[in-house]
Amino acid sequence: MNRRWGPAIAASISLTACVALADQQATFRARKDVIRVDVLVTDHGKPVRDLKASDFEVRDDGVAQSVDFALLDELPINAILALDMSNSVVGGKLDNLRRASRTLLDSLTNEDRAALITFSHSVDLGARPTTDRAAVLAGLEGATEGGATALLDACYAGLVMGETDRGRSVLIAFSDGVDTASFLTPDAVLDTGKRAGTVVYGASLRGSKPQFLRDLSAATGGTVFELDSARDLGSLFAKVIDEFRQRYVLGYSPSGVAKSGWHRLEVRVKNRAFTIKARPGYLTGNSGDLPAANRPIGAGQR
Amino acid sequence: MRSRATFVVTVAGALLVACASSATAQGGRSGQRVSGAQPSTPPSSLEWLDLTRTYLKALRAHRIGVSDDATELIAKWPTQDVTLVGTHIGEMVRTLQQAAARDARAGREQPFSFAERSFTRTQFRQWLGLEEHDTFITDPNDILKLGALFHMDIAMYARVFAATPTEPSAMVRRAFASVDGHLVEVQDNSLHWAHARRLLDAVALSSSDGKWVRQWYVATTAWLADHKMWSVCLEQASSAEKLFPNDAQFPFARGVIHEVFALPRMQAARDASVPGIEDARAELGQAGILLRKALTLDRTFAEAHLHYGHVLSALGNLEEAVRELKEAESGVRDVNLRYFAALFLGWTEGQMGDRDAAAASFERAAREFPRAQSPLLGLSQVARQADDGFAASEALERLFALPRLRGAGDDPWLDYDRSHSREADTLVGEVRRSFRGAGQ
């Protein structure tokens, strides 16, 4: 996992700490980075691919911002899989999961990286972000099945793993059960989702009521898919990667807005009535600055 | 708060809904039915006497702590037969207690009336078909306590399912548990627990018997919590609280169950339209009231401070939570409880924005259980919340470097909902050993 935060253009969405090595001793200093926003633009369902930075209008807490760049398919993807290996997913579903993961790996380019987190009652690292497909497959084959479901903890790990200055990250989380084991609360993981730059796509089976995945996807600008069968996972994973490639990465240096707290984002294409899919905002600093609607139920709600 | 008609019982981490209707008595016991007599009216038929004799014989034949022919026999009885026998035994106990008092004053056995007949206590024993030295006559509480142990064993061990859906078992009902998405059929023996409690309600709470009854309630509430039979555990603890209103143990037991109901893992089951659990805030509120009551009764109850602190933290009452959790951490001896205290302190301090204190608390928790993931997840999340991505990643790297988590032995958080019932088997063994009755 990267620990050095690179140049502004590849920075994550929130205020970040960076490590400056001096005399063998790590020091931390906070610096304001360019804010990146992953945006999907569609026109009646079809991705729009010919837009420039100047075509976009971005408002941060209602204040218009100058969009410095709009990259389309120019940054490699970090695809992080968080896969449920608990009791509810053994047997046939697990085989489908393995097949689907191979399909996803096949849809990546040589520059893209994949990572694997598997979870049951524990969160296990299958593979760090890597271009080595075999390493990810080996992690999948070696995953242990059975146990309870720590979906929240696994999503948290995926969000943090996705914070890198290399490329742009998408977390694809699959679970068909309810969380029965996590230590972290939904609000804590959502807080991280609002700070990190990772876009979350969720996948679950119809009937499983994936409210947390819906909330996390909505907060990060992703989508939740509810499938009729685990056999549909492969095509879904490929679809997610394809959609992610169609997203622009917009960058701007915030101006005229407070440094800390929740920032409401509005993105539109000037003079066009396209459909925009992007995260609704981002969080920096003290979450106590969140508007009431975005605050956790209780500060320590577990 | 909770409807009696439906209730929630959990078994081995599952959540289930028991069927609401009490079992009908079709074909329960060799096709015979006992015509129901009102408890307050002496039966004109002595068919109930045959039932009572059979029941008492089974009681005396039963080996405490196992499932045997006696438990299997009575487990098949229709509810109304067991209830009828229990009612008559209650009447017999009261009659015998009064007779014993009169005999003691007179210095010899005096006749008394029962079922429109006249007996001395010796004649009564013979009429019931009991052995010469059966303690039922000399110490009626004995049979009630034995009955409680007997029905406890039925509830714990008897495995009797109805042969067909149209012939439900007596006090044993089918129920279904949802285990991580799969439907599993389980047996619900909660009516036997209720019957055991009814028997104990008739025990005269003299000093030694009262202590034993309390011991029974402490052991059985722990056992029920350990087996995640939450609703029955609530009923058990509520009954105990009525009998022992100044005992902190029972509001503590009830408070912890409501605390467990507020956990996300239980709330998720609630979201699946399972009745019996309120929303998290309501459950936490109820938990807080009960745990505060326990601490009012016993300020030195360290484990109650732990759970109360956890509840306060979840409710956002952070400063008071820190005080309670610090008191718990300094007062508890059990390593699991010390771990929880440090873990929850870390969480609470993190929510207050005190990163250094939170990190120190999480590190203390990690030292108690070095293979646990929860402290490192907490450490990471607190760092990330402070926008320290480096520290967040570092903590996560420590987690990934751990050996694979085997279970609650590595991270007790996985079994937090049963943490307060960790000595259940020991307690149950002790209450059995401490019972002394005729023939045992």
PDB file of C-alpha atoms in Angstrom, chain A residues 1 3 14-15 17 19 28 86-88 120-125 128 144 147 149 153 156-157 160-161 163 178-185 188 191-192 195-196 209 284-285 287 297 299-302, chain B residues 180 182 262-265 268 271-273 280-281 284 310 313-314 316 318 343-344 347 351 362 373-374 377-378 380-381 384-385 387-390 392-394 396-397 399-400 404-407 413-414:
ATOM      1  CA  MET A   1       0.000   0.000   0.000  1.00  0.00           C
ATOM      2  CA  ARG A   3       2.315   5.548   2.098  1.00  0.00           C
ATOM      3  CA  SER A  14      -9.653  14.858   0.985  1.00  0.00           C
ATOM      4  CA  LEU A  15      -7.078  16.761   2.957  1.00  0.00           C
ATOM      5  CA  ALA A  17      -1.317  13.781   5.551  1.00  0.00           C
ATOM      6  CA  VAL A  19       5.113  11.707   5.046  1.00  0.00           C
ATOM      7  CA  PHE A  28       3.562  14.693   9.206  1.00  0.00           C
ATOM      8  CA  SER A  86     -19.054 -16.420   5.111  1.00  0.00           C
ATOM      9  CA  ASN A  87     -21.424 -19.293   5.773  1.00  0.00           C
ATOM     10  CA  SER A  88     -24.113 -17.861   3.526  1.00  0.00           C
ATOM     11  CA  SER A 120     -16.059 -13.750   6.957  1.00  0.00           C
ATOM     12  CA  HIS A 121     -15.789 -13.024  10.686  1.00  0.00           C
ATOM     13  CA  SER A 122     -12.325 -11.692   9.888  1.00  0.00           C
ATOM     14  CA  VAL A 123     -10.936  -9.441   7.212  1.00  0.00           C
ATOM     15  CA  ASP A 124      -8.234 -11.177   5.213  1.00  0.00           C
ATOM     16  CA  LEU A 125      -5.829  -9.786   2.669  1.00  0.00           C
ATOM     17  CA  ARG A 128      -2.421  -6.079  -2.383  1.00  0.00           C
ATOM     18  CA  THR A 144     -11.021 -19.747   3.654  1.00  0.00           C
ATOM     19  CA  GLY A 147     -17.953 -17.999   9.471  1.00  0.00           C
ATOM     20  CA  THR A 149     -19.983 -11.687   8.099  1.00  0.00           C
ATOM     21  CA  ASP A 153     -14.885  -3.914   8.454  1.00  0.00           C
ATOM     22  CA  TYR A 156     -13.453   0.010   5.535  1.00  0.00           C
ATOM     23  CA  ALA A 157     -10.281  -1.888   4.675  1.00  0.00           C
ATOM     24  CA  VAL A 160      -8.310   2.706   2.940  1.00  0.00           C
ATOM     25  CA  MET A 161      -6.549   0.349   0.571  1.00  0.00           C
ATOM     26  CA  GLU A 163      -6.310   5.576  -1.101  1.00  0.00           C
ATOM     27  CA  VAL A 178     -26.243  -9.119   6.922  1.00  0.00           C
ATOM     28  CA  ASP A 179     -23.256  -7.920   8.893  1.00  0.00           C
ATOM     29  CA  THR A 180     -22.935 -10.062  11.987  1.00  0.00           C
ATOM     30  CA  ALA A 181     -19.358  -9.541  13.101  1.00  0.00           C
ATOM     31  CA  SER A 182     -17.914  -6.101  12.383  1.00  0.00           C
ATOM     32  CA  PHE A 183     -16.434  -3.913  15.067  1.00  0.00           C
ATOM     33  CA  LEU A 184     -16.761  -0.707  13.050  1.00  0.00           C
ATOM     34  CA  THR A 185     -20.161   0.881  12.804  1.00  0.00           C
ATOM     35  CA  ALA A 188     -17.753   5.092  10.997  1.00  0.00           C
ATOM     36  CA  ASP A 191     -17.332   8.690   7.461  1.00  0.00           C
ATOM     37  CA  THR A 192     -14.320   7.077   5.821  1.00  0.00           C
ATOM     38  CA  ARG A 195     -13.206  11.201   3.102  1.00  0.00           C
ATOM     39  CA  ALA A 196     -11.586   8.685   0.816  1.00  0.00           C
ATOM     40  CA  LYS A 209     -31.679  -5.838   1.780  1.00  0.00           C
ATOM     41  CA  THR A 284     -12.402  16.778   5.632  1.00  0.00           C
ATOM     42  CA  GLY A 285     -11.413  17.498   9.192  1.00  0.00           C
ATOM     43  CA  SER A 287     -17.070  15.408  11.205  1.00  0.00           C
ATOM     44  CA  ILE A 297     -27.163   9.028  14.826  1.00  0.00           C
ATOM     45  CA  ALA A 299     -21.529  10.222  18.199  1.00  0.00           C
ATOM     46  CA  GLY A 300     -20.635   6.834  19.579  1.00  0.00           C
ATOM     47  CA  GLN A 301     -23.460   4.809  18.079  1.00  0.00           C
ATOM     48  CA  ARG A 302     -22.443   1.206  17.851  1.00  0.00           C
TER      49      ARG A 302
ATOM     50  CA  ASP B 180     -26.720 -16.215   8.092  1.00  0.00           C
ATOM     51  CA  HIS B 182     -30.363 -20.108   5.749  1.00  0.00           C
ATOM     52  CA  ALA B 262     -29.068  -2.764  19.929  1.00  0.00           C
ATOM     53  CA  LEU B 263     -25.990  -4.267  18.270  1.00  0.00           C
ATOM     54  CA  PRO B 264     -25.930  -3.895  14.488  1.00  0.00           C
ATOM     55  CA  ARG B 265     -25.928  -7.692  14.079  1.00  0.00           C
ATOM     56  CA  ALA B 268     -30.036  -6.248  10.961  1.00  0.00           C
ATOM     57  CA  ASP B 271     -34.724  -5.084   9.699  1.00  0.00           C
ATOM     58  CA  ALA B 272     -35.663  -8.496   8.347  1.00  0.00           C
ATOM     59  CA  SER B 273     -39.085  -7.960   9.928  1.00  0.00           C
ATOM     60  CA  ALA B 280     -31.372   0.569  18.478  1.00  0.00           C
ATOM     61  CA  ARG B 281     -31.998   3.778  20.362  1.00  0.00           C
ATOM     62  CA  LEU B 284     -30.124   1.249  24.318  1.00  0.00           C
ATOM     63  CA  HIS B 310     -20.700   0.793  26.342  1.00  0.00           C
ATOM     64  CA  SER B 313     -20.975   5.515  24.421  1.00  0.00           C
ATOM     65  CA  ALA B 314     -23.456   4.230  21.881  1.00  0.00           C
ATOM     66  CA  GLY B 316     -23.408   9.607  22.560  1.00  0.00           C
ATOM     67  CA  LEU B 318     -19.299  10.208  25.841  1.00  0.00           C
ATOM     68  CA  LEU B 343     -11.665  -1.395  23.282  1.00  0.00           C
ATOM     69  CA  PHE B 344     -14.758   0.632  24.115  1.00  0.00           C
ATOM     70  CA  TRP B 347     -13.774   3.950  20.582  1.00  0.00           C
ATOM     71  CA  GLN B 351     -15.358   9.879  19.091  1.00  0.00           C
ATOM     72  CA  PHE B 362      -6.715   0.488  21.505  1.00  0.00           C
ATOM     73  CA  GLN B 373      -8.529  -7.333  14.556  1.00  0.00           C
ATOM     74  CA  SER B 374     -10.963  -5.023  16.330  1.00  0.00           C
ATOM     75  CA  LEU B 377      -9.594  -1.476  12.968  1.00  0.00           C
ATOM     76  CA  GLY B 378     -10.472   1.036  15.663  1.00  0.00           C
ATOM     77  CA  SER B 380      -7.067   2.809  11.856  1.00  0.00           C
ATOM     78  CA  GLN B 381     -10.497   4.378  11.722  1.00  0.00           C
ATOM     79  CA  ARG B 384      -8.546   8.209   9.238  1.00  0.00           C
ATOM     80  CA  GLN B 385     -11.251  10.257  10.885  1.00  0.00           C
ATOM     81  CA  ASP B 387      -7.408  12.691   8.182  1.00  0.00           C
ATOM     82  CA  ASP B 388      -4.190  10.852   9.018  1.00  0.00           C
ATOM     83  CA  GLY B 389      -4.155   8.443   6.123  1.00  0.00           C
ATOM     84  CA  PHE B 390      -0.639   7.294   6.911  1.00  0.00           C
ATOM     85  CA  ALA B 392      -4.716   4.599   9.115  1.00  0.00           C
ATOM     86  CA  SER B 393      -2.825   2.574   6.527  1.00  0.00           C
ATOM     87  CA  GLU B 394      -0.187   1.594   9.048  1.00  0.00           C
ATOM     88  CA  LEU B 396      -4.382  -1.726   8.578  1.00  0.00           C
ATOM     89  CA  GLU B 397      -1.014  -3.178   7.599  1.00  0.00           C
ATOM     90  CA  LEU B 399      -4.022  -6.121  10.820  1.00  0.00           C
ATOM     91  CA  PHE B 400      -3.127  -7.785   7.540  1.00  0.00           C
ATOM     92  CA  ARG B 404      -5.799 -15.514  10.339  1.00  0.00           C
ATOM     93  CA  LEU B 405      -8.447 -14.907  12.962  1.00  0.00           C
ATOM     94  CA  ARG B 406      -9.730 -18.209  14.271  1.00  0.00           C
ATOM     95  CA  GLY B 407     -12.655 -16.918  16.247  1.00  0.00           C
ATOM     96  CA  TRP B 413     -15.578  -8.949  20.233  1.00  0.00           C
ATOM     97  CA  LEU B 414     -16.973 -11.695  18.009  1.00  0.00           C
TER      98      LEU B 414
END
